[in-house]
mmCIF file of C-alpha atoms in Angstrom:
data_model
loop_
_atom_site.group_PDB
_atom_site.id
_atom_site.type_symbol
_atom_site.label_atom_id
_atom_site.label_comp_id
_atom_site.label_asym_id
_atom_site.label_seq_id
_atom_site.Cartn_x
_atom_site.Cartn_y
_atom_site.Cartn_z
ATOM 1 C CA LYS A 1215 180.109 -124.301 -103.950
ATOM 2 C CA ASN A 1216 180.358 -127.813 -102.679
ATOM 3 C CA GLU A 1217 184.342 -128.553 -102.871
ATOM 4 C CA VAL A 1218 184.117 -131.693 -104.539
ATOM 5 C CA GLU A 1219 181.547 -131.896 -107.942
ATOM 6 C CA GLN A 1220 180.181 -133.985 -109.925
ATOM 7 C CA SER A 1221 177.908 -134.541 -112.949
ATOM 8 C CA PRO A 1222 176.039 -135.147 -114.755
ATOM 9 C CA GLN A 1223 173.315 -136.000 -111.254
ATOM 10 C CA ASN A 1224 171.074 -138.467 -113.207
ATOM 11 C CA LEU A 1225 172.015 -140.403 -116.105
ATOM 12 C CA THR A 1226 170.565 -142.876 -118.232
ATOM 13 C CA ALA A 1227 171.959 -145.061 -120.957
ATOM 14 C CA GLN A 1228 171.006 -147.776 -123.215
ATOM 15 C CA GLU A 1229 173.126 -150.969 -122.831
ATOM 16 C CA GLY A 1230 176.173 -150.860 -125.104
ATOM 17 C CA GLU A 1231 176.247 -147.438 -124.478
ATOM 18 C CA PHE A 1232 180.005 -145.957 -123.453
ATOM 19 C CA ILE A 1233 179.325 -143.745 -120.040
ATOM 20 C CA THR A 1234 181.188 -140.538 -118.776
ATOM 21 C CA ILE A 1235 180.740 -139.000 -115.399
ATOM 22 C CA ASN A 1236 182.644 -136.537 -114.283
ATOM 23 C CA CYS A 1237 184.167 -134.944 -110.780
ATOM 24 C CA SER A 1238 185.851 -131.730 -110.298
ATOM 25 C CA TYR A 1239 187.506 -130.809 -106.796
ATOM 26 C CA SER A 1240 188.471 -127.153 -105.864
ATOM 27 C CA VAL A 1241 190.930 -128.473 -102.574
ATOM 28 C CA GLY A 1242 194.404 -129.850 -102.585
ATOM 29 C CA ILE A 1243 193.628 -133.794 -102.703
ATOM 30 C CA SER A 1244 196.405 -136.447 -102.530
ATOM 31 C CA ALA A 1245 194.416 -139.027 -104.237
ATOM 32 C CA LEU A 1246 191.052 -139.336 -105.253
ATOM 33 C CA HIS A 1247 188.693 -142.179 -105.071
ATOM 34 C CA TRP A 1248 186.135 -143.891 -107.907
ATOM 35 C CA LEU A 1249 183.273 -145.227 -105.390
ATOM 36 C CA GLN A 1250 180.122 -147.348 -106.530
ATOM 37 C CA GLN A 1251 177.459 -147.934 -104.366
ATOM 38 C CA HIS A 1252 174.434 -149.775 -105.065
ATOM 39 C CA PRO A 1253 170.546 -149.810 -103.651
ATOM 40 C CA GLY A 1254 170.916 -150.440 -99.634
ATOM 41 C CA GLY A 1255 173.789 -148.621 -98.899
ATOM 42 C CA GLY A 1256 176.881 -150.773 -99.807
ATOM 43 C CA ILE A 1257 180.002 -149.094 -101.383
ATOM 44 C CA VAL A 1258 182.570 -150.590 -103.399
ATOM 45 C CA SER A 1259 186.242 -148.784 -104.050
ATOM 46 C CA LEU A 1260 186.711 -148.783 -107.788
ATOM 47 C CA PHE A 1261 189.553 -147.143 -108.083
ATOM 48 C CA MET A 1262 191.957 -145.250 -106.550
ATOM 49 C CA LEU A 1263 193.981 -142.977 -108.205
ATOM 50 C CA SER A 1264 196.900 -139.700 -107.959
ATOM 51 C CA SER A 1265 197.241 -139.508 -111.567
ATOM 52 C CA GLY A 1266 197.182 -140.353 -115.113
ATOM 53 C CA LYS A 1267 195.014 -143.242 -115.915
ATOM 54 C CA LYS A 1268 193.663 -146.704 -113.833
ATOM 55 C CA LYS A 1269 191.662 -149.208 -116.109
ATOM 56 C CA HIS A 1270 190.106 -152.259 -114.220
ATOM 57 C CA GLY A 1271 187.487 -154.561 -116.789
ATOM 58 C CA ARG A 1272 185.424 -151.757 -118.169
ATOM 59 C CA LEU A 1273 185.476 -149.320 -116.322
ATOM 60 C CA ILE A 1274 188.624 -146.536 -116.713
ATOM 61 C CA ALA A 1275 189.252 -143.755 -114.354
ATOM 62 C CA THR A 1276 190.916 -140.551 -114.891
ATOM 63 C CA ILE A 1277 192.939 -137.710 -113.622
ATOM 64 C CA ASN A 1278 194.249 -134.174 -114.857
ATOM 65 C CA ILE A 1279 195.910 -132.710 -111.616
ATOM 66 C CA GLN A 1280 196.511 -129.375 -112.600
ATOM 67 C CA GLU A 1281 192.362 -129.235 -113.880
ATOM 68 C CA LYS A 1282 191.511 -130.740 -110.939
ATOM 69 C CA HIS A 1283 189.288 -132.887 -112.864
ATOM 70 C CA SER A 1284 188.502 -136.248 -112.366
ATOM 71 C CA SER A 1285 186.332 -139.200 -115.006
ATOM 72 C CA LEU A 1286 185.020 -142.207 -114.886
ATOM 73 C CA HIS A 1287 184.284 -144.249 -118.111
ATOM 74 C CA ILE A 1288 182.196 -147.069 -118.394
ATOM 75 C CA THR A 1289 182.673 -148.651 -121.927
ATOM 76 C CA ALA A 1290 179.626 -151.537 -122.881
ATOM 77 C CA SER A 1291 177.788 -150.379 -120.474
ATOM 78 C CA HIS A 1292 175.391 -153.075 -119.217
ATOM 79 C CA PRO A 1293 171.803 -153.117 -117.096
ATOM 80 C CA ARG A 1294 174.596 -154.369 -113.782
ATOM 81 C CA ASP A 1295 176.167 -151.129 -114.088
ATOM 82 C CA SER A 1296 172.779 -149.577 -112.599
ATOM 83 C CA ALA A 1297 174.390 -147.906 -109.455
ATOM 84 C CA VAL A 1298 175.659 -144.524 -108.283
ATOM 85 C CA TYR A 1299 178.700 -143.585 -108.596
ATOM 86 C CA ILE A 1300 180.623 -141.194 -106.556
ATOM 87 C CA CYS A 1301 183.631 -139.554 -106.219
ATOM 88 C CA ALA A 1302 185.640 -138.874 -103.322
ATOM 89 C CA ALA A 1303 189.391 -136.615 -102.734
ATOM 90 C CA TYR A 1304 191.713 -137.631 -99.877
ATOM 91 C CA ASN A 1305 191.520 -134.047 -98.213
ATOM 92 C CA THR A 1306 194.008 -134.263 -95.070
ATOM 93 C CA ASP A 1307 193.685 -137.771 -94.396
ATOM 94 C CA LYS A 1308 189.846 -137.816 -94.631
ATOM 95 C CA LEU A 1309 187.486 -138.061 -97.510
ATOM 96 C CA ILE A 1310 185.579 -135.588 -99.324
ATOM 97 C CA PHE A 1311 182.608 -136.880 -101.310
ATOM 98 C CA GLY A 1312 180.736 -135.380 -104.126
ATOM 99 C CA THR A 1313 176.414 -136.065 -104.053
ATOM 100 C CA GLY A 1314 176.644 -139.413 -106.554
ATOM 101 C CA THR A 1315 175.947 -139.391 -110.170
ATOM 102 C CA ARG A 1316 173.066 -142.059 -110.640
ATOM 103 C CA LEU A 1317 173.157 -144.152 -113.975
ATOM 104 C CA GLN A 1318 170.185 -145.805 -115.143
ATOM 105 C CA VAL A 1319 171.089 -148.938 -117.752
ATOM 106 C CA PHE A 1320 168.159 -150.072 -119.846
ATOM 107 C CA PRO A 1321 168.255 -153.439 -122.513
ATOM 108 C CA ASP B 1373 189.590 -161.439 -95.265
ATOM 109 C CA THR B 1374 185.203 -160.730 -93.481
ATOM 110 C CA GLY B 1375 185.029 -157.250 -94.959
ATOM 111 C CA VAL B 1376 184.354 -154.071 -92.694
ATOM 112 C CA SER B 1377 181.409 -155.499 -90.897
ATOM 113 C CA GLN B 1378 178.676 -152.916 -88.788
ATOM 114 C CA ASN B 1379 175.848 -153.801 -86.888
ATOM 115 C CA PRO B 1380 172.985 -153.351 -86.503
ATOM 116 C CA ARG B 1381 171.888 -152.963 -89.979
ATOM 117 C CA HIS B 1382 168.738 -150.790 -89.797
ATOM 118 C CA LYS B 1383 168.044 -149.815 -86.536
ATOM 119 C CA ILE B 1384 164.543 -148.339 -85.425
ATOM 120 C CA THR B 1385 164.708 -145.479 -82.515
ATOM 121 C CA LYS B 1386 161.901 -143.192 -80.963
ATOM 122 C CA ARG B 1387 162.677 -139.977 -80.739
ATOM 123 C CA GLY B 1388 164.896 -138.853 -77.283
ATOM 124 C CA GLN B 1389 166.063 -143.008 -77.025
ATOM 125 C CA ASN B 1390 170.181 -143.630 -76.889
ATOM 126 C CA VAL B 1391 171.756 -145.903 -79.632
ATOM 127 C CA THR B 1392 174.802 -147.636 -80.492
ATOM 128 C CA PHE B 1393 176.091 -148.684 -83.821
ATOM 129 C CA ARG B 1394 179.017 -151.116 -83.801
ATOM 130 C CA CYS B 1395 182.211 -151.125 -86.379
ATOM 131 C CA ASP B 1396 185.051 -154.503 -86.831
ATOM 132 C CA PRO B 1397 186.932 -152.735 -89.861
ATOM 133 C CA ILE B 1398 189.289 -155.341 -91.935
ATOM 134 C CA SER B 1399 191.961 -156.611 -89.570
ATOM 135 C CA GLU B 1400 195.267 -154.630 -88.535
ATOM 136 C CA HIS B 1401 193.310 -151.635 -90.849
ATOM 137 C CA ASN B 1402 194.502 -149.029 -87.981
ATOM 138 C CA ARG B 1403 192.713 -146.405 -89.625
ATOM 139 C CA LEU B 1404 189.187 -146.417 -89.132
ATOM 140 C CA TYR B 1405 186.610 -143.741 -90.694
ATOM 141 C CA TRP B 1406 182.904 -143.203 -89.912
ATOM 142 C CA TYR B 1407 180.666 -141.189 -91.897
ATOM 143 C CA ARG B 1408 176.878 -139.959 -92.024
ATOM 144 C CA GLN B 1409 174.691 -140.296 -95.346
ATOM 145 C CA THR B 1410 171.421 -138.425 -95.688
ATOM 146 C CA LEU B 1411 168.813 -139.131 -98.803
ATOM 147 C CA GLY B 1412 170.407 -138.096 -102.390
ATOM 148 C CA GLN B 1413 173.214 -136.621 -100.507
ATOM 149 C CA GLY B 1414 177.112 -138.334 -100.338
ATOM 150 C CA PRO B 1415 179.040 -138.913 -97.062
ATOM 151 C CA GLU B 1416 179.444 -136.641 -95.164
ATOM 152 C CA PHE B 1417 183.210 -137.329 -92.687
ATOM 153 C CA LEU B 1418 182.166 -137.773 -88.894
ATOM 154 C CA THR B 1419 185.312 -138.775 -87.086
ATOM 155 C CA TYR B 1420 187.976 -141.082 -87.510
ATOM 156 C CA PHE B 1421 190.679 -142.578 -85.225
ATOM 157 C CA GLN B 1422 193.996 -144.055 -85.709
ATOM 158 C CA ASN B 1423 194.369 -147.155 -83.869
ATOM 159 C CA GLU B 1424 192.942 -146.460 -80.790
ATOM 160 C CA ALA B 1425 192.911 -142.478 -80.538
ATOM 161 C CA GLN B 1426 190.225 -140.534 -82.086
ATOM 162 C CA LEU B 1427 192.909 -137.745 -84.688
ATOM 163 C CA GLU B 1428 189.341 -135.859 -85.541
ATOM 164 C CA LYS B 1429 185.728 -134.689 -85.684
ATOM 165 C CA SER B 1430 183.892 -132.726 -87.620
ATOM 166 C CA ARG B 1431 181.852 -130.038 -86.802
ATOM 167 C CA LEU B 1432 179.521 -132.067 -87.508
ATOM 168 C CA LEU B 1433 179.568 -134.659 -85.027
ATOM 169 C CA SER B 1434 177.915 -132.435 -82.235
ATOM 170 C CA ASP B 1435 177.992 -133.438 -78.374
ATOM 171 C CA ARG B 1436 174.925 -136.606 -78.836
ATOM 172 C CA PHE B 1437 177.692 -138.043 -81.089
ATOM 173 C CA SER B 1438 180.540 -139.999 -79.471
ATOM 174 C CA ALA B 1439 182.707 -142.568 -80.676
ATOM 175 C CA GLU B 1440 185.401 -145.357 -79.244
ATOM 176 C CA ARG B 1441 187.373 -146.814 -80.647
ATOM 177 C CA PRO B 1442 189.507 -148.546 -76.893
ATOM 178 C CA LYS B 1443 191.203 -151.416 -77.738
ATOM 179 C CA GLY B 1444 192.141 -150.116 -81.387
ATOM 180 C CA SER B 1445 190.134 -152.502 -83.040
ATOM 181 C CA PHE B 1446 186.338 -152.759 -83.321
ATOM 182 C CA SER B 1447 184.424 -148.585 -83.040
ATOM 183 C CA THR B 1448 181.366 -147.929 -81.521
ATOM 184 C CA LEU B 1449 178.768 -144.747 -82.516
ATOM 185 C CA GLU B 1450 176.211 -143.791 -79.658
ATOM 186 C CA ILE B 1451 174.496 -141.109 -80.142
ATOM 187 C CA GLN B 1452 172.454 -139.844 -77.400
ATOM 188 C CA ARG B 1453 168.923 -137.778 -77.090
ATOM 189 C CA THR B 1454 167.423 -138.635 -80.937
ATOM 190 C CA GLU B 1455 166.265 -136.616 -83.116
ATOM 191 C CA GLN B 1456 164.695 -136.634 -86.223
ATOM 192 C CA GLY B 1457 167.010 -135.622 -88.227
ATOM 193 C CA ASP B 1458 169.414 -137.784 -87.048
ATOM 194 C CA SER B 1459 168.406 -140.610 -89.638
ATOM 195 C CA ALA B 1460 170.893 -141.665 -91.913
ATOM 196 C CA MET B 1461 172.799 -144.430 -93.430
ATOM 197 C CA TYR B 1462 176.015 -144.147 -90.671
ATOM 198 C CA LEU B 1463 178.907 -145.745 -92.943
ATOM 199 C CA CYS B 1464 182.218 -146.831 -91.260
ATOM 200 C CA ALA B 1465 185.311 -147.473 -93.917
ATOM 201 C CA SER B 1466 189.125 -148.652 -92.009
ATOM 202 C CA SER B 1467 192.540 -148.121 -94.632
ATOM 203 C CA PRO B 1468 195.742 -150.539 -93.254
ATOM 204 C CA LEU B 1469 198.036 -147.582 -93.037
ATOM 205 C CA ALA B 1470 198.823 -144.347 -91.987
ATOM 206 C CA GLY B 1471 199.063 -140.994 -94.641
ATOM 207 C CA GLY B 1472 195.619 -140.284 -96.595
ATOM 208 C CA ARG B 1473 196.441 -142.230 -99.998
ATOM 209 C CA ASN B 1474 195.747 -145.502 -98.884
ATOM 210 C CA GLU B 1475 191.919 -146.915 -100.275
ATOM 211 C CA GLN B 1476 189.268 -146.884 -97.834
ATOM 212 C CA PHE B 1477 187.137 -150.320 -97.795
ATOM 213 C CA PHE B 1478 183.713 -149.485 -96.434
ATOM 214 C CA GLY B 1479 181.405 -151.798 -94.740
ATOM 215 C CA PRO B 1480 177.960 -151.976 -95.662
ATOM 216 C CA GLY B 1481 176.293 -149.357 -93.371
ATOM 217 C CA THR B 1482 173.207 -149.034 -90.509
ATOM 218 C CA ARG B 1483 170.607 -147.320 -91.481
ATOM 219 C CA LEU B 1484 168.396 -145.419 -88.399
ATOM 220 C CA THR B 1485 165.357 -144.380 -88.599
ATOM 221 C CA VAL B 1486 164.371 -141.808 -85.882
ATOM 222 C CA LEU B 1487 160.353 -142.011 -85.083
#
């Protein structure tokens, strides 16, 4: 069992739909990163959070430390949101990554 | 702020050859991380530096791999006697301060193909 697990692995959506990606972790963490990776490999940090909820534009990230669970929500999804979304847990100064969720949003 | 840069972006080599990758972090970032990502998987931690000191190495980092950050600025990752299993994307990231809560900023990666 991976220390950081994501679901679903693949997700397709119609433009405008509300998207939820889930992340569960089994290790102790000081913070959790949500990252976006486009084809070609570049990784962009979306959020880093250690409690509660953060919002940036159409993206919302929440974390429940007691339940060791985090979610990434995308409201009003758009084809440009198509990418791989990765959650990564900060554990003793390094990141432990999930395997990613591949999202495709169709017009 | 030019972000984290990595060179080369792509490298194709024959099995048995040595390769070296370079990472230039965001200036004044104390911490520099190396990760490896194979197709369809999330990145895996390889090693990290705080300034010029290499603080931790993963068991993934066999004795064919060596990383340096001689002046606490740029870093190099060398793979000796490459094997086909070394084919992957090698990612570098930097963060501004010590401690596990600081956001990491990633470079574009170096994609290695070993023939």
